[in-house]
Amino acid sequence: MTKTFEIAVISGDGIGPEITTATSKVLEILSDKYSFSFRFKEILAGDRALKETGHALPSNAIDEIKKCSCCLKAPIGETARYVVLPLRQELNLFANIRPAKTIPGIPSIHSGVDLVIVRENTEGLYKKIDDISKECAINVRMITKEATERIMTVACKMAKERRKKLTIVHKANVMISCVFFRNVCLEIAKNYSEIDINEIYVDNAAYQLVINPQQFDTLVTTNMFGDILSDEAAGVTGSLGILPSSNLGQDIAMFEPVHGAAFDIEGKGIANPTAILLSCSMMLDWLGEKYSISDAKQAAKDLENSILKIYEETNIRTPDLGGKNTTNDFIRELLSIF
Ligand code: IPM
Ligand code: MN
């Protein structure tokens, strides 16, 4: 029997709706080729939701997403933090996986980079334990054993499947919460003797990412460090417009491009759909794993390889990469490759 994946879709703001429309077309066509299908459930969230309902994340959104297999989220505009952060925290999407890989055919300051940042996604400086007065403001950086153990476990499992090299990124020379993070990580590391595990201060990690990013395979770090380093990794591998990500929880996940709503090009039909499509590839892989459907894992590879082929073998480029092509040109080419 054909498996139907229920996907909660947040089409977001700015270029969000146009790249989401393009993406659902691709997913429909891809599902014709394989033995699964999709049912999309639109979830209103973001700037448009605020305007129409008075809430950036309407109260039923979380429950609606929980009823689905997973969520595909396009970028949100001004209200991003009121949507993304509650989604991550309330759905307990504790692992933010941000691969940064150079793509042959896309100019970048380095070649041959293939790394993944495993970012803790629920606490640290994002925990919202804060206070403000006229004279002072504080954010408490909370790091728990539970969250650190589970993010390190995810990172170790990923590193094991990759090049077996894992770097713990922290600032243990200054912050006691980082000493704690490092120690809990090293405790988990004892179960993974086959992985080469090292550690680095975050400032040095930022420097090394610029001068020698090829040395890294899997990096594990806390929430804010992961946020900053993943934008940097995008800059090093080419463009924020191509970076996908997943937010993984126990039994649910959310997939989203790392880039923002890009209001300056909204409605012009020239947005680069690469990041959201690569996020869909991660989604298909996750769905394949979750429901033991090898066809979905195959489709994930098919989608990724077809995108890479466009960059390697054609000159089709949207303006963010210096080209003159439209979103539809890119999609048309992609569909012709399938
Ligand atoms: C990201 C974004 C978010 C974050 C913002 C929009 C809340 O920058 O996904 O990296 O800080 O995590
Ligand atoms: Mn960010």
PDB file of N, CA and C and ligand atoms in Angstrom, residues 80-82 84-85 88 96 98 119 121 126 223-224 227 230-231 256-258, ligand 1:
ATOM      1  N   ALA A  80       9.753  36.055  13.382  1.00  0.00           N
ATOM      2  CA  ALA A  80      10.460  34.750  13.393  1.00  0.00           C
ATOM      3  C   ALA A  80      10.673  34.194  14.795  1.00  0.00           C
ATOM      4  N   ARG A  81      11.154  35.059  15.701  1.00  0.00           N
ATOM      5  CA  ARG A  81      11.481  34.499  17.023  1.00  0.00           C
ATOM      6  C   ARG A  81      10.246  34.071  17.822  1.00  0.00           C
ATOM      7  N   TYR A  82       9.089  34.653  17.468  1.00  0.00           N
ATOM      8  CA  TYR A  82       7.857  34.272  18.175  1.00  0.00           C
ATOM      9  C   TYR A  82       7.226  33.010  17.580  1.00  0.00           C
ATOM     10  N   VAL A  84       9.537  30.487  15.540  1.00  0.00           N
ATOM     11  CA  VAL A  84      10.566  29.442  15.480  1.00  0.00           C
ATOM     12  C   VAL A  84      10.934  28.931  16.877  1.00  0.00           C
ATOM     13  N   LEU A  85      11.156  29.850  17.804  1.00  0.00           N
ATOM     14  CA  LEU A  85      11.614  29.417  19.124  1.00  0.00           C
ATOM     15  C   LEU A  85      10.552  28.618  19.884  1.00  0.00           C
ATOM     16  N   ARG A  88      10.379  25.134  18.310  1.00  0.00           N
ATOM     17  CA  ARG A  88      11.497  24.272  18.707  1.00  0.00           C
ATOM     18  C   ARG A  88      11.353  23.811  20.146  1.00  0.00           C
ATOM     19  N   ASN A  96      19.344  20.600  16.316  1.00  0.00           N
ATOM     20  CA  ASN A  96      19.302  21.375  15.080  1.00  0.00           C
ATOM     21  C   ASN A  96      20.503  20.966  14.224  1.00  0.00           C
ATOM     22  N   ARG A  98      22.688  21.240  10.971  1.00  0.00           N
ATOM     23  CA  ARG A  98      22.963  22.204   9.909  1.00  0.00           C
ATOM     24  C   ARG A  98      24.191  21.808   9.090  1.00  0.00           C
ATOM     25  N   ARG A 119      23.604  21.556  16.595  1.00  0.00           N
ATOM     26  CA  ARG A 119      23.352  22.660  17.526  1.00  0.00           C
ATOM     27  C   ARG A 119      22.275  22.276  18.535  1.00  0.00           C
ATOM     28  N   ASN A 121      19.196  22.860  20.702  1.00  0.00           N
ATOM     29  CA  ASN A 121      18.138  23.696  20.141  1.00  0.00           C
ATOM     30  C   ASN A 121      17.079  24.147  21.138  1.00  0.00           C
ATOM     31  N   TYR A 126      19.007  30.757  24.800  1.00  0.00           N
ATOM     32  CA  TYR A 126      17.680  30.896  24.202  1.00  0.00           C
ATOM     33  C   TYR A 126      16.557  30.506  25.168  1.00  0.00           C
ATOM     34  N   ASN A 223      23.410  26.275  21.907  1.00  0.00           N
ATOM     35  CA  ASN A 223      22.441  26.940  21.036  1.00  0.00           C
ATOM     36  C   ASN A 223      22.981  28.195  20.319  1.00  0.00           C
ATOM     37  N   MET A 224      23.421  29.187  21.080  1.00  0.00           N
ATOM     38  CA  MET A 224      23.852  30.448  20.460  1.00  0.00           C
ATOM     39  C   MET A 224      25.139  30.291  19.640  1.00  0.00           C
ATOM     40  N   ASP A 227      24.166  28.845  16.431  1.00  0.00           N
ATOM     41  CA  ASP A 227      23.482  29.823  15.578  1.00  0.00           C
ATOM     42  C   ASP A 227      24.517  30.658  14.808  1.00  0.00           C
ATOM     43  N   SER A 230      26.815  28.545  12.338  1.00  0.00           N
ATOM     44  CA  SER A 230      26.169  28.017  11.128  1.00  0.00           C
ATOM     45  C   SER A 230      26.016  29.094  10.059  1.00  0.00           C
ATOM     46  N   ASP A 231      25.784  30.346  10.444  1.00  0.00           N
ATOM     47  CA  ASP A 231      25.794  31.419   9.436  1.00  0.00           C
ATOM     48  C   ASP A 231      27.201  31.567   8.860  1.00  0.00           C
ATOM     49  N   GLU A 256      13.704  23.224   7.657  1.00  0.00           N
ATOM     50  CA  GLU A 256      13.619  24.630   7.241  1.00  0.00           C
ATOM     51  C   GLU A 256      14.929  25.085   6.603  1.00  0.00           C
ATOM     52  N   PRO A 257      14.834  26.007   5.639  1.00  0.00           N
ATOM     53  CA  PRO A 257      16.071  26.606   5.128  1.00  0.00           C
ATOM     54  C   PRO A 257      16.677  27.487   6.221  1.00  0.00           C
ATOM     55  N   VAL A 258      17.996  27.676   6.195  1.00  0.00           N
ATOM     56  CA  VAL A 258      18.624  28.520   7.225  1.00  0.00           C
ATOM     57  C   VAL A 258      18.392  30.012   6.917  1.00  0.00           C
TER      58      VAL A 258
HETATM   59  C1  IPM B   1      18.085  30.528  12.971  1.00  0.00           C
HETATM   60  C2  IPM B   1      17.528  31.891  13.230  1.00  0.00           C
HETATM   61  C3  IPM B   1      16.710  31.874  14.510  1.00  0.00           C
HETATM   62  C4  IPM B   1      17.648  31.508  15.647  1.00  0.00           C
HETATM   63  C5  IPM B   1      15.938  33.174  14.797  1.00  0.00           C
HETATM   64  C6  IPM B   1      15.079  33.583  13.631  1.00  0.00           C
HETATM   65  C7  IPM B   1      15.118  33.078  16.045  1.00  0.00           C
HETATM   66  O1  IPM B   1      18.532  32.826  13.282  1.00  0.00           O
HETATM   67  O2  IPM B   1      17.290  29.591  12.773  1.00  0.00           O
HETATM   68  O3  IPM B   1      19.305  30.377  12.936  1.00  0.00           O
HETATM   69  O4  IPM B   1      18.256  32.394  16.268  1.00  0.00           O
HETATM   70  O5  IPM B   1      17.789  30.328  15.915  1.00  0.00           O
END
